[in-house]
mmCIF file of C-alpha atoms in Angstrom:
data_model
loop_
_atom_site.group_PDB
_atom_site.id
_atom_site.type_symbol
_atom_site.label_atom_id
_atom_site.label_comp_id
_atom_site.label_asym_id
_atom_site.label_seq_id
_atom_site.Cartn_x
_atom_site.Cartn_y
_atom_site.Cartn_z
ATOM 1 C CA UNK A 870 -13.669 -10.720 8.869
ATOM 2 C CA UNK A 871 -11.419 -8.881 6.467
ATOM 3 C CA UNK A 872 -7.701 -9.531 6.061
ATOM 4 C CA UNK A 873 -5.021 -7.707 4.130
ATOM 5 C CA UNK A 874 -1.898 -9.757 3.471
ATOM 6 C CA UNK A 875 1.244 -8.101 2.163
ATOM 7 C CA UNK A 876 4.230 -9.600 0.412
ATOM 8 C CA UNK A 877 7.308 -8.541 -1.505
ATOM 9 C CA UNK A 878 9.438 -6.689 1.012
ATOM 10 C CA UNK A 879 13.116 -7.390 1.520
ATOM 11 C CA UNK A 880 16.670 -6.121 1.262
ATOM 12 C CA UNK A 881 17.913 -4.402 -1.876
ATOM 13 C CA UNK A 882 20.871 -2.243 -2.869
ATOM 14 C CA UNK A 883 20.371 1.414 -3.679
ATOM 15 C CA UNK A 884 19.139 1.798 -7.245
ATOM 16 C CA UNK A 885 17.370 -1.543 -7.147
ATOM 17 C CA UNK A 886 13.700 -2.412 -7.380
ATOM 18 C CA UNK A 887 11.052 -4.182 -5.349
ATOM 19 C CA UNK A 888 7.389 -4.888 -5.917
ATOM 20 C CA UNK A 889 4.990 -4.999 -2.993
ATOM 21 C CA UNK A 890 1.632 -6.738 -3.167
ATOM 22 C CA UNK A 891 -1.342 -6.596 -0.826
ATOM 23 C CA UNK A 892 -4.351 -8.862 -1.204
ATOM 24 C CA UNK A 893 -7.626 -8.288 0.620
ATOM 25 C CA UNK A 894 -9.881 -11.207 1.486
ATOM 26 C CA UNK A 895 -12.915 -12.026 3.589
ATOM 27 C CA UNK A 896 -16.308 -10.348 3.830
ATOM 28 C CA UNK A 897 -15.898 -7.652 1.170
ATOM 29 C CA UNK A 898 -19.039 -6.079 -0.270
ATOM 30 C CA UNK A 899 -17.271 -3.169 -1.934
ATOM 31 C CA UNK A 900 -13.653 -2.055 -2.203
ATOM 32 C CA UNK A 901 -12.844 1.642 -2.278
ATOM 33 C CA UNK A 902 -9.516 3.413 -2.311
ATOM 34 C CA UNK A 903 -6.344 1.470 -1.581
ATOM 35 C CA UNK A 904 -2.848 2.601 -0.826
ATOM 36 C CA UNK A 905 0.449 2.348 0.942
ATOM 37 C CA UNK A 906 1.945 4.059 3.960
ATOM 38 C CA UNK A 907 5.410 3.658 5.433
ATOM 39 C CA UNK A 908 6.904 4.175 8.863
ATOM 40 C CA UNK A 909 10.379 4.366 10.354
ATOM 41 C CA UNK A 910 11.170 4.174 14.081
ATOM 42 C CA UNK A 911 10.360 7.378 15.913
ATOM 43 C CA UNK A 912 8.463 8.899 12.996
ATOM 44 C CA UNK A 913 4.819 9.179 12.069
ATOM 45 C CA UNK A 914 3.363 6.921 9.438
ATOM 46 C CA UNK A 915 3.750 8.619 6.031
ATOM 47 C CA UNK A 916 1.380 8.308 3.104
ATOM 48 C CA UNK A 917 3.287 6.985 0.077
ATOM 49 C CA UNK A 918 0.669 6.436 -2.620
ATOM 50 C CA UNK A 919 -3.050 5.962 -3.094
ATOM 51 C CA UNK A 920 -5.275 4.726 -5.886
ATOM 52 C CA UNK A 921 -9.031 5.073 -6.219
ATOM 53 C CA UNK A 922 -11.323 2.342 -7.477
ATOM 54 C CA UNK A 923 -11.317 4.141 -10.820
ATOM 55 C CA UNK A 924 -7.532 4.241 -11.000
ATOM 56 C CA UNK A 925 -6.747 7.822 -10.013
ATOM 57 C CA UNK A 926 -3.377 7.869 -8.289
ATOM 58 C CA UNK A 927 -1.618 10.166 -5.864
ATOM 59 C CA UNK A 928 1.979 10.081 -4.614
ATOM 60 C CA UNK A 929 4.077 11.779 -1.985
ATOM 61 C CA UNK A 930 6.602 14.053 -3.713
ATOM 62 C CA UNK A 931 9.610 12.028 -2.606
ATOM 63 C CA UNK A 932 8.563 8.961 -4.631
ATOM 64 C CA UNK A 933 7.110 10.578 -7.744
ATOM 65 C CA UNK A 934 8.731 9.206 -10.875
ATOM 66 C CA UNK A 935 10.151 6.201 -8.997
ATOM 67 C CA UNK A 936 7.134 4.379 -7.509
ATOM 68 C CA UNK A 937 4.009 3.219 -9.308
ATOM 69 C CA UNK A 938 0.827 2.109 -7.592
ATOM 70 C CA UNK A 939 -1.683 -0.113 -9.376
ATOM 71 C CA UNK A 940 -4.566 -2.411 -8.499
ATOM 72 C CA UNK A 941 -6.458 -5.420 -9.750
ATOM 73 C CA UNK A 942 -10.064 -5.004 -8.663
ATOM 74 C CA UNK A 943 -10.977 -8.579 -9.597
ATOM 75 C CA UNK A 944 -8.280 -9.889 -7.246
ATOM 76 C CA UNK A 945 -8.805 -7.246 -4.516
ATOM 77 C CA UNK A 946 -5.084 -6.567 -4.766
ATOM 78 C CA UNK A 947 -2.972 -3.430 -4.750
ATOM 79 C CA UNK A 948 0.648 -3.262 -5.897
ATOM 80 C CA UNK A 949 3.525 -0.870 -5.364
ATOM 81 C CA UNK A 950 6.343 -1.040 -7.900
ATOM 82 C CA UNK A 951 9.372 0.673 -6.396
ATOM 83 C CA UNK A 952 12.261 1.545 -8.699
ATOM 84 C CA UNK A 953 15.480 3.512 -8.155
ATOM 85 C CA UNK A 954 15.267 2.791 -4.460
ATOM 86 C CA UNK A 955 17.195 4.987 -2.034
ATOM 87 C CA UNK A 956 18.357 4.301 1.523
ATOM 88 C CA UNK A 957 15.799 6.834 2.742
ATOM 89 C CA UNK A 958 13.041 4.571 1.398
ATOM 90 C CA UNK A 959 13.912 2.098 4.156
ATOM 91 C CA UNK A 960 10.801 1.599 6.283
ATOM 92 C CA UNK A 961 8.005 -0.759 7.180
ATOM 93 C CA UNK A 962 5.399 -0.472 4.440
ATOM 94 C CA UNK A 963 1.721 -0.896 5.288
ATOM 95 C CA UNK A 964 -1.102 -1.299 2.830
ATOM 96 C CA UNK A 965 -4.640 -0.172 3.502
ATOM 97 C CA UNK A 966 -7.987 -0.542 1.828
ATOM 98 C CA UNK A 967 -11.304 1.211 2.367
ATOM 99 C CA UNK A 968 -13.811 -1.606 2.566
ATOM 100 C CA UNK A 969 -17.566 -1.844 2.882
ATOM 101 C CA UNK A 970 -18.482 -5.208 4.408
ATOM 102 C CA UNK A 971 -22.204 -5.045 3.566
ATOM 103 C CA UNK A 972 -24.621 -2.731 1.789
ATOM 104 C CA UNK A 973 -25.624 -0.857 4.976
ATOM 105 C CA UNK A 974 -22.173 -0.347 6.463
ATOM 106 C CA UNK A 975 -19.882 2.576 5.846
ATOM 107 C CA UNK A 976 -16.487 2.252 4.237
ATOM 108 C CA UNK A 977 -13.729 1.888 6.822
ATOM 109 C CA UNK A 978 -9.986 1.414 6.480
ATOM 110 C CA UNK A 979 -8.378 -1.972 7.012
ATOM 111 C CA UNK A 980 -4.626 -2.436 7.357
ATOM 112 C CA UNK A 981 -2.027 -5.017 6.469
ATOM 113 C CA UNK A 982 0.522 -6.291 8.956
ATOM 114 C CA UNK A 983 3.426 -4.415 7.396
ATOM 115 C CA UNK A 984 6.414 -5.544 5.370
ATOM 116 C CA UNK A 985 9.997 -4.406 5.861
ATOM 117 C CA UNK A 986 11.833 -2.736 3.008
ATOM 118 C CA UNK A 987 15.537 -2.128 3.557
ATOM 119 C CA UNK A 988 17.683 -0.287 1.025
ATOM 120 C CA UNK A 989 21.427 -0.484 1.565
ATOM 121 C CA UNK A 990 23.793 2.196 0.334
#
């Protein structure tokens, strides 16, 4: 079994910062791309940022210059540093990781349980 456990969400004033973490554990043979999505009620889940195993990053335009994604491959952990937060960043943030559980299986995405980020104006 594979688990992704997130931490670091909370309530912050506009302009503040938060750092999200997501650690993968369990039967992991190989870890591929990792990333973060977010979702607000009544809206589709939105891709926020991704990072490949080699460290190539990609961001949605609305967070460029404010959010930074990084990873520690030895710890199977992905981070999201969020600076200059805005009320519109309020959402439940979900991490994902593409994981291969053995050498014959394909990579498939696994998801965290979600962590609430609330930015007050």
